[in-house]
């Protein structure tokens, strides 16, 4: 159920920090938060101390949370979020332990739940604002399985090679030969692909599931893996394919659960689109701000928001900085799970 449509960004520090009401735009910065014989602490003093960026960041977050909740609350399954939170707590040793971990990050369990709700609202916003057809989802996804034979690149030290890896990686020549032998087995018994994958594949993550990678979205895998996969028809098996991870035998599985997975796949594709073109996100924000008649009471704050949250180039720069940081921390390593 929608509530009040007109929302005004709280620009005064008192509204941001103390929850007080905003003042008239012409005098808001001159308003005093604290008075003393030594002098008053005015809104403009606090804003200057915090900086426009911090004030804009807090203001826009508060505003967006309010708008998203108002517009999409009815579309979000809050019971599901409660269940997911319970599972998270169990995963980390129960409510008491989870509460302690949350507090270390400055959050309560209720804060954690609200964060999950906000993420769900954002998901609904993107699904609402970024148009993508079922046809496009089908064209950009393929359900797949694979068998991987790893090649020993010689880079790993003996200390890094545990019992699990011992004797598994082969030279390029040996790996290719083994992959070709397995491919012949698959050709003779294509219905036994899953059983053969469980026995022969060196991709530990997928072999337990008979080599299943579930649905692959275009752009997720390295090109050498993706190209042959998307040429296959359902049920077909590729020739032996080489990628930087080793030799693969790829199968296009029957997409018999597409309708069930469609919404999640659609959202993943939307996320990739937004990653490539942040203007989709900023346009979505602008549409909501217009719909809710957002009224800025401070020109500096409006400028700061326009130049950060509503500027696609700025968002792209932030994304690139984050990617660089992740790369430096080793966060870009996709492992050998299907040639990602």
Short mmCIF file of C-alpha atoms in Angstrom, two decimals:
data_model
loop_
_atom_site.label_atom_id
_atom_site.label_comp_id
_atom_site.label_asym_id
_atom_site.label_seq_id
_atom_site.Cartn_x
_atom_site.Cartn_y
_atom_site.Cartn_z
CA UNK A 1 0.00 0.00 0.00
CA UNK A 2 1.54 3.33 -0.99
CA UNK A 3 1.75 6.15 1.55
CA UNK A 4 2.68 9.81 1.16
CA UNK A 5 4.18 10.50 -2.26
CA UNK A 6 6.02 13.71 -1.49
CA UNK A 7 9.30 13.16 0.34
CA UNK A 8 11.79 15.85 1.27
CA UNK A 9 15.43 14.97 1.84
CA UNK A 10 16.47 15.91 5.37
CA UNK A 11 19.45 18.18 4.83
CA UNK A 12 20.01 19.59 8.27
CA UNK A 13 22.48 17.79 10.49
CA UNK A 14 19.82 17.75 13.20
CA UNK A 15 17.54 15.75 10.93
CA UNK A 16 20.32 13.37 10.00
CA UNK A 17 21.90 12.91 13.41
CA UNK A 18 19.22 13.76 15.95
CA UNK A 19 16.01 13.00 14.07
CA UNK A 20 14.70 16.57 14.39
CA UNK A 21 12.55 18.33 11.79
CA UNK A 22 14.11 20.19 8.88
CA UNK A 23 14.02 23.97 8.74
CA UNK A 24 13.23 26.45 6.01
CA UNK A 25 15.76 26.25 3.18
CA UNK A 26 16.76 29.89 3.45
CA UNK A 27 17.78 29.60 7.11
CA UNK A 28 18.47 25.88 7.70
CA UNK A 29 22.24 26.23 7.69
CA UNK A 30 22.09 29.09 10.21
CA UNK A 31 19.98 27.08 12.67
CA UNK A 32 21.70 26.20 15.92
CA UNK A 33 21.92 22.64 17.19
CA UNK A 34 23.64 23.55 20.48
CA UNK A 35 23.99 26.89 22.22
CA UNK A 36 26.57 27.91 24.81
CA UNK A 37 28.30 30.93 26.28
CA UNK A 38 31.34 30.07 24.17
CA UNK A 39 29.32 30.08 20.98
CA UNK A 40 26.69 28.08 19.11
CA UNK A 41 27.09 24.92 17.04
CA UNK A 42 25.17 25.54 13.83
CA UNK A 43 23.96 23.14 11.16
CA UNK A 44 26.45 24.58 8.67
CA UNK A 45 29.29 23.87 11.14
CA UNK A 46 28.35 20.20 11.39
CA UNK A 47 27.83 19.87 7.63
CA UNK A 48 31.22 21.47 7.02
CA UNK A 49 32.85 19.08 9.51
CA UNK A 50 31.21 16.00 7.97
CA UNK A 51 31.63 17.12 4.37
CA UNK A 52 29.04 17.30 1.59
CA UNK A 53 29.78 13.75 0.39
CA UNK A 54 29.05 12.16 3.77
CA UNK A 55 25.88 14.18 4.27
CA UNK A 56 24.75 13.38 0.71
CA UNK A 57 25.50 9.69 1.20
CA UNK A 58 23.49 9.47 4.43
CA UNK A 59 20.65 11.58 3.03
CA UNK A 60 20.31 9.61 -0.18
CA UNK A 61 20.43 6.27 1.65
CA UNK A 62 17.68 7.34 4.08
CA UNK A 63 15.59 8.70 1.21
CA UNK A 64 16.03 5.68 -1.05
CA UNK A 65 15.25 3.24 1.78
CA UNK A 66 11.99 5.08 2.44
CA UNK A 67 10.96 5.16 -1.22
CA UNK A 68 11.85 1.53 -1.93
CA UNK A 69 9.97 0.30 1.15
CA UNK A 70 6.91 2.36 0.25
CA UNK A 71 6.85 1.20 -3.37
CA UNK A 72 7.92 -2.45 -3.13
CA UNK A 73 7.11 -3.69 0.38
CA UNK A 74 3.99 -5.51 -0.84
CA UNK A 75 6.06 -7.45 -3.40
CA UNK A 76 8.59 -8.79 -0.90
CA UNK A 77 8.03 -12.00 1.04
CA UNK A 78 9.04 -10.95 4.58
CA UNK A 79 8.37 -14.45 5.95
CA UNK A 80 11.00 -15.79 3.55
CA UNK A 81 13.48 -13.20 4.86
CA UNK A 82 12.74 -14.33 8.44
CA UNK A 83 13.41 -17.94 7.42
CA UNK A 84 16.64 -16.98 5.64
CA UNK A 85 17.79 -15.06 8.73
CA UNK A 86 17.15 -18.11 10.91
CA UNK A 87 19.22 -20.25 8.54
CA UNK A 88 22.03 -17.68 8.64
CA UNK A 89 21.98 -17.74 12.44
CA UNK A 90 22.13 -21.55 12.49
CA UNK A 91 25.00 -21.46 10.01
CA UNK A 92 27.04 -19.28 12.37
CA UNK A 93 26.33 -21.22 15.57
CA UNK A 94 22.94 -19.95 16.71
CA UNK A 95 21.29 -16.65 17.59
CA UNK A 96 23.68 -15.74 20.43
CA UNK A 97 26.80 -16.16 18.29
CA UNK A 98 25.18 -14.44 15.30
CA UNK A 99 24.15 -11.49 17.48
CA UNK A 100 27.75 -11.12 18.68
CA UNK A 101 29.05 -11.15 15.11
CA UNK A 102 26.45 -8.58 14.02
CA UNK A 103 27.34 -6.29 16.94
CA UNK A 104 30.99 -6.38 15.89
CA UNK A 105 29.82 -4.80 12.62
CA UNK A 106 27.69 -2.26 14.44
CA UNK A 107 24.42 -4.03 13.67
CA UNK A 108 21.61 -5.75 15.53
CA UNK A 109 19.69 -8.77 14.26
CA UNK A 110 16.82 -6.41 13.38
CA UNK A 111 19.25 -4.23 11.41
CA UNK A 112 20.39 -7.33 9.52
CA UNK A 113 16.78 -8.19 8.66
CA UNK A 114 16.10 -4.64 7.49
CA UNK A 115 19.21 -4.77 5.32
CA UNK A 116 17.96 -7.98 3.67
CA UNK A 117 14.57 -6.35 3.10
CA UNK A 118 16.20 -3.32 1.49
CA UNK A 119 18.20 -5.62 -0.81
CA UNK A 120 14.93 -7.34 -1.77
CA UNK A 121 13.32 -3.95 -2.50
CA UNK A 122 16.28 -2.99 -4.71
CA UNK A 123 15.91 -6.27 -6.57
CA UNK A 124 12.24 -5.49 -7.24
CA UNK A 125 13.17 -1.98 -8.41
CA UNK A 126 15.63 -3.31 -11.00
CA UNK A 127 13.15 -5.93 -12.23
CA UNK A 128 10.58 -3.14 -12.50
CA UNK A 129 12.77 -0.56 -14.21
CA UNK A 130 15.11 -2.63 -16.44
CA UNK A 131 13.13 -4.25 -19.22
CA UNK A 132 14.15 -7.77 -20.25
CA UNK A 133 11.99 -10.31 -22.07
CA UNK A 134 11.69 -14.06 -21.48
CA UNK A 135 13.06 -14.51 -25.00
CA UNK A 136 16.24 -12.62 -24.07
CA UNK A 137 16.64 -14.74 -20.94
CA UNK A 138 16.42 -17.92 -23.05
CA UNK A 139 18.93 -16.59 -25.58
CA UNK A 140 21.43 -15.62 -22.89
CA UNK A 141 21.26 -18.76 -20.76
CA UNK A 142 22.14 -22.40 -21.26
CA UNK A 143 21.81 -25.25 -18.79
CA UNK A 144 25.07 -27.18 -18.83
CA UNK A 145 27.26 -29.89 -17.37
CA UNK A 146 30.94 -30.58 -17.93
CA UNK A 147 33.82 -32.91 -17.18
CA UNK A 148 37.13 -31.19 -16.48
CA UNK A 149 40.60 -32.69 -16.71
CA UNK A 150 43.06 -30.24 -15.16
CA UNK A 151 46.46 -29.45 -16.59
CA UNK A 152 49.39 -29.02 -14.22
CA UNK A 153 50.70 -25.53 -14.97
CA UNK A 154 53.72 -26.14 -12.74
CA UNK A 155 53.07 -22.96 -10.73
CA UNK A 156 51.94 -24.58 -7.50
CA UNK A 157 54.59 -25.36 -4.90
CA UNK A 158 54.80 -28.73 -3.21
CA UNK A 159 53.69 -27.13 0.05
CA UNK A 160 50.49 -25.93 -1.57
CA UNK A 161 49.61 -29.30 -3.03
CA UNK A 162 47.55 -31.22 -0.49
CA UNK A 163 46.56 -34.86 -0.57
CA UNK A 164 43.41 -33.94 -2.46
CA UNK A 165 45.38 -32.59 -5.44
CA UNK A 166 48.19 -35.15 -5.40
CA UNK A 167 48.37 -37.03 -8.67
CA UNK A 168 45.29 -35.31 -10.09
CA UNK A 169 46.80 -32.68 -12.37
CA UNK A 170 48.45 -33.94 -15.53
CA UNK A 171 50.74 -32.54 -18.17
CA UNK A 172 49.01 -30.96 -21.15
CA UNK A 173 49.64 -34.04 -23.29
CA UNK A 174 48.41 -36.44 -20.58
CA UNK A 175 45.34 -34.34 -19.81
CA UNK A 176 44.34 -34.12 -23.47
CA UNK A 177 44.76 -37.87 -23.91
CA UNK A 178 42.65 -38.61 -20.83
CA UNK A 179 39.95 -36.16 -21.91
CA UNK A 180 39.77 -37.81 -25.34
CA UNK A 181 39.41 -41.24 -23.73
CA UNK A 182 36.60 -39.98 -21.50
CA UNK A 183 34.94 -38.34 -24.51
CA UNK A 184 34.81 -41.75 -26.24
CA UNK A 185 33.10 -43.21 -23.16
CA UNK A 186 30.54 -40.40 -23.24
CA UNK A 187 29.91 -40.92 -26.96
CA UNK A 188 29.17 -44.60 -26.35
CA UNK A 189 26.93 -43.87 -23.33
CA UNK A 190 25.65 -40.26 -23.53
CA UNK A 191 22.96 -41.04 -20.92
CA UNK A 192 25.74 -41.91 -18.46
CA UNK A 193 27.34 -38.44 -18.65
CA UNK A 194 26.52 -37.64 -15.00
CA UNK A 195 27.93 -40.94 -13.74
CA UNK A 196 31.11 -40.51 -15.79
CA UNK A 197 31.48 -36.92 -14.50
CA UNK A 198 31.17 -38.07 -10.88
CA UNK A 199 33.95 -40.57 -11.46
CA UNK A 200 36.32 -38.71 -13.79
CA UNK A 201 35.90 -34.92 -13.47
CA UNK A 202 38.54 -32.92 -11.61
CA UNK A 203 36.16 -30.05 -10.92
CA UNK A 204 35.34 -30.95 -7.31
CA UNK A 205 32.50 -28.42 -7.08
CA UNK A 206 30.46 -29.80 -9.99
CA UNK A 207 31.48 -33.49 -10.05
CA UNK A 208 29.37 -34.19 -6.96
CA UNK A 209 26.36 -33.03 -8.99
CA UNK A 210 27.23 -35.13 -12.03
CA UNK A 211 29.14 -32.26 -13.61
CA UNK A 212 26.14 -29.91 -13.44
CA UNK A 213 26.84 -26.18 -13.67
CA UNK A 214 23.11 -25.42 -13.61
CA UNK A 215 22.34 -22.40 -15.84
CA UNK A 216 25.24 -20.55 -17.44
CA UNK A 217 24.68 -16.93 -18.43
CA UNK A 218 26.56 -15.43 -21.39
CA UNK A 219 29.58 -13.53 -20.11
CA UNK A 220 30.05 -15.66 -16.98
CA UNK A 221 32.53 -18.10 -18.46
CA UNK A 222 35.77 -17.70 -20.39
CA UNK A 223 35.15 -17.42 -24.13
CA UNK A 224 36.84 -20.74 -24.96
CA UNK A 225 34.25 -22.52 -22.81
CA UNK A 226 31.24 -20.36 -23.60
CA UNK A 227 31.51 -20.36 -27.39
CA UNK A 228 31.14 -24.14 -27.90
CA UNK A 229 28.51 -24.39 -25.14
CA UNK A 230 26.10 -21.95 -26.78
CA UNK A 231 26.46 -23.72 -30.14
CA UNK A 232 25.13 -26.96 -28.64
CA UNK A 233 21.49 -28.02 -28.79
CA UNK A 234 19.85 -29.63 -25.77
CA UNK A 235 21.31 -33.09 -25.15
CA UNK A 236 24.35 -32.55 -27.38
CA UNK A 237 27.93 -33.04 -26.19
CA UNK A 238 30.90 -30.99 -27.40
CA UNK A 239 34.24 -32.22 -28.66
CA UNK A 240 37.13 -31.92 -26.19
CA UNK A 241 37.50 -28.20 -25.44
CA UNK A 242 40.64 -26.54 -24.07
CA UNK A 243 40.56 -23.53 -21.74
CA UNK A 244 43.11 -22.04 -19.35
CA UNK A 245 41.79 -24.47 -16.72
CA UNK A 246 42.35 -27.66 -18.68
CA UNK A 247 40.33 -29.86 -21.03
CA UNK A 248 36.53 -29.97 -20.89
CA UNK A 249 33.76 -32.16 -22.27
CA UNK A 250 30.63 -30.01 -22.26
CA UNK A 251 27.01 -31.09 -22.39
CA UNK A 252 23.96 -28.88 -23.01
CA UNK A 253 21.36 -30.13 -20.54
CA UNK A 254 17.62 -30.05 -20.98
CA UNK A 255 16.21 -26.81 -19.58
CA UNK A 256 13.22 -28.55 -18.02
CA UNK A 257 13.06 -26.21 -15.02
CA UNK A 258 13.46 -22.94 -16.94
CA UNK A 259 10.11 -21.50 -15.85
CA UNK A 260 11.00 -22.13 -12.21
CA UNK A 261 14.45 -20.50 -12.53
CA UNK A 262 13.44 -17.75 -14.95
CA UNK A 263 13.02 -14.90 -12.44
CA UNK A 264 16.40 -15.52 -10.80
CA UNK A 265 18.11 -15.78 -14.20
CA UNK A 266 16.41 -12.59 -15.32
CA UNK A 267 17.71 -10.74 -12.27
CA UNK A 268 21.26 -12.03 -12.84
CA UNK A 269 21.12 -10.74 -16.42
CA UNK A 270 19.77 -7.40 -15.19
CA UNK A 271 22.69 -7.14 -12.76
CA UNK A 272 25.15 -7.76 -15.58
CA UNK A 273 23.42 -5.12 -17.73
CA UNK A 274 23.61 -2.58 -14.89
CA UNK A 275 27.27 -3.45 -14.33
CA UNK A 276 28.03 -2.68 -17.97
CA UNK A 277 25.71 0.33 -18.20
CA UNK A 278 25.22 2.16 -14.84
CA UNK A 279 22.86 4.60 -16.59
CA UNK A 280 20.17 1.94 -16.22
CA UNK A 281 20.53 2.26 -12.45
CA UNK A 282 20.73 6.06 -12.36
CA UNK A 283 17.68 6.33 -14.66
CA UNK A 284 15.79 4.03 -12.29
CA UNK A 285 16.73 6.28 -9.36
CA UNK A 286 15.68 9.41 -11.28
CA UNK A 287 12.31 7.87 -12.16
CA UNK A 288 11.64 7.15 -8.49
CA UNK A 289 12.74 10.62 -7.37
CA UNK A 290 10.39 12.17 -9.93
CA UNK A 291 7.51 9.85 -8.99
CA UNK A 292 7.89 10.69 -5.31
CA UNK A 293 8.25 14.44 -5.93
CA UNK A 294 11.56 14.69 -4.09
CA UNK A 295 12.31 18.26 -3.06
CA UNK A 296 15.89 19.22 -2.19
CA UNK A 297 16.14 21.95 0.43
CA UNK A 298 19.83 22.61 -0.10
CA UNK A 299 21.58 23.30 -3.41
CA UNK A 300 24.96 21.94 -2.27
CA UNK A 301 23.38 18.67 -1.19
CA UNK A 302 21.50 18.34 -4.50
CA UNK A 303 24.76 18.95 -6.37
CA UNK A 304 26.58 16.32 -4.29
CA UNK A 305 23.86 13.72 -4.92
CA UNK A 306 23.65 14.53 -8.65
CA UNK A 307 27.43 14.14 -8.99
CA UNK A 308 27.65 10.85 -7.14
CA UNK A 309 24.50 8.68 -7.07
CA UNK A 310 22.94 10.05 -10.26
CA UNK A 311 26.05 10.27 -12.46
CA UNK A 312 26.65 7.06 -14.48
CA UNK A 313 30.29 7.98 -15.17
CA UNK A 314 30.98 8.38 -11.45
CA UNK A 315 29.38 5.01 -10.68
CA UNK A 316 31.44 3.38 -13.45
CA UNK A 317 34.62 4.84 -11.93
CA UNK A 318 33.64 3.50 -8.50
CA UNK A 319 33.00 0.05 -10.01
CA UNK A 320 36.42 0.05 -11.66
CA UNK A 321 38.09 1.07 -8.39
CA UNK A 322 36.30 -1.76 -6.56
CA UNK A 323 37.35 -4.24 -9.26
CA UNK A 324 40.96 -3.10 -8.99
CA UNK A 325 40.86 -3.52 -5.20
CA UNK A 326 39.34 -6.99 -5.57
CA UNK A 327 42.00 -7.95 -8.12
CA UNK A 328 44.75 -6.82 -5.75
CA UNK A 329 43.22 -8.88 -2.95
CA UNK A 330 42.87 -11.93 -5.19
CA UNK A 331 39.11 -11.57 -5.30
CA UNK A 332 39.00 -11.95 -9.06
CA UNK A 333 40.10 -15.60 -9.02
CA UNK A 334 37.21 -17.61 -10.35
CA UNK A 335 38.86 -21.01 -9.86
CA UNK A 336 38.43 -23.89 -12.22
CA UNK A 337 34.72 -24.28 -11.67
CA UNK A 338 33.59 -24.75 -15.20
CA UNK A 339 36.11 -22.34 -16.67
CA UNK A 340 34.78 -19.27 -14.98
#
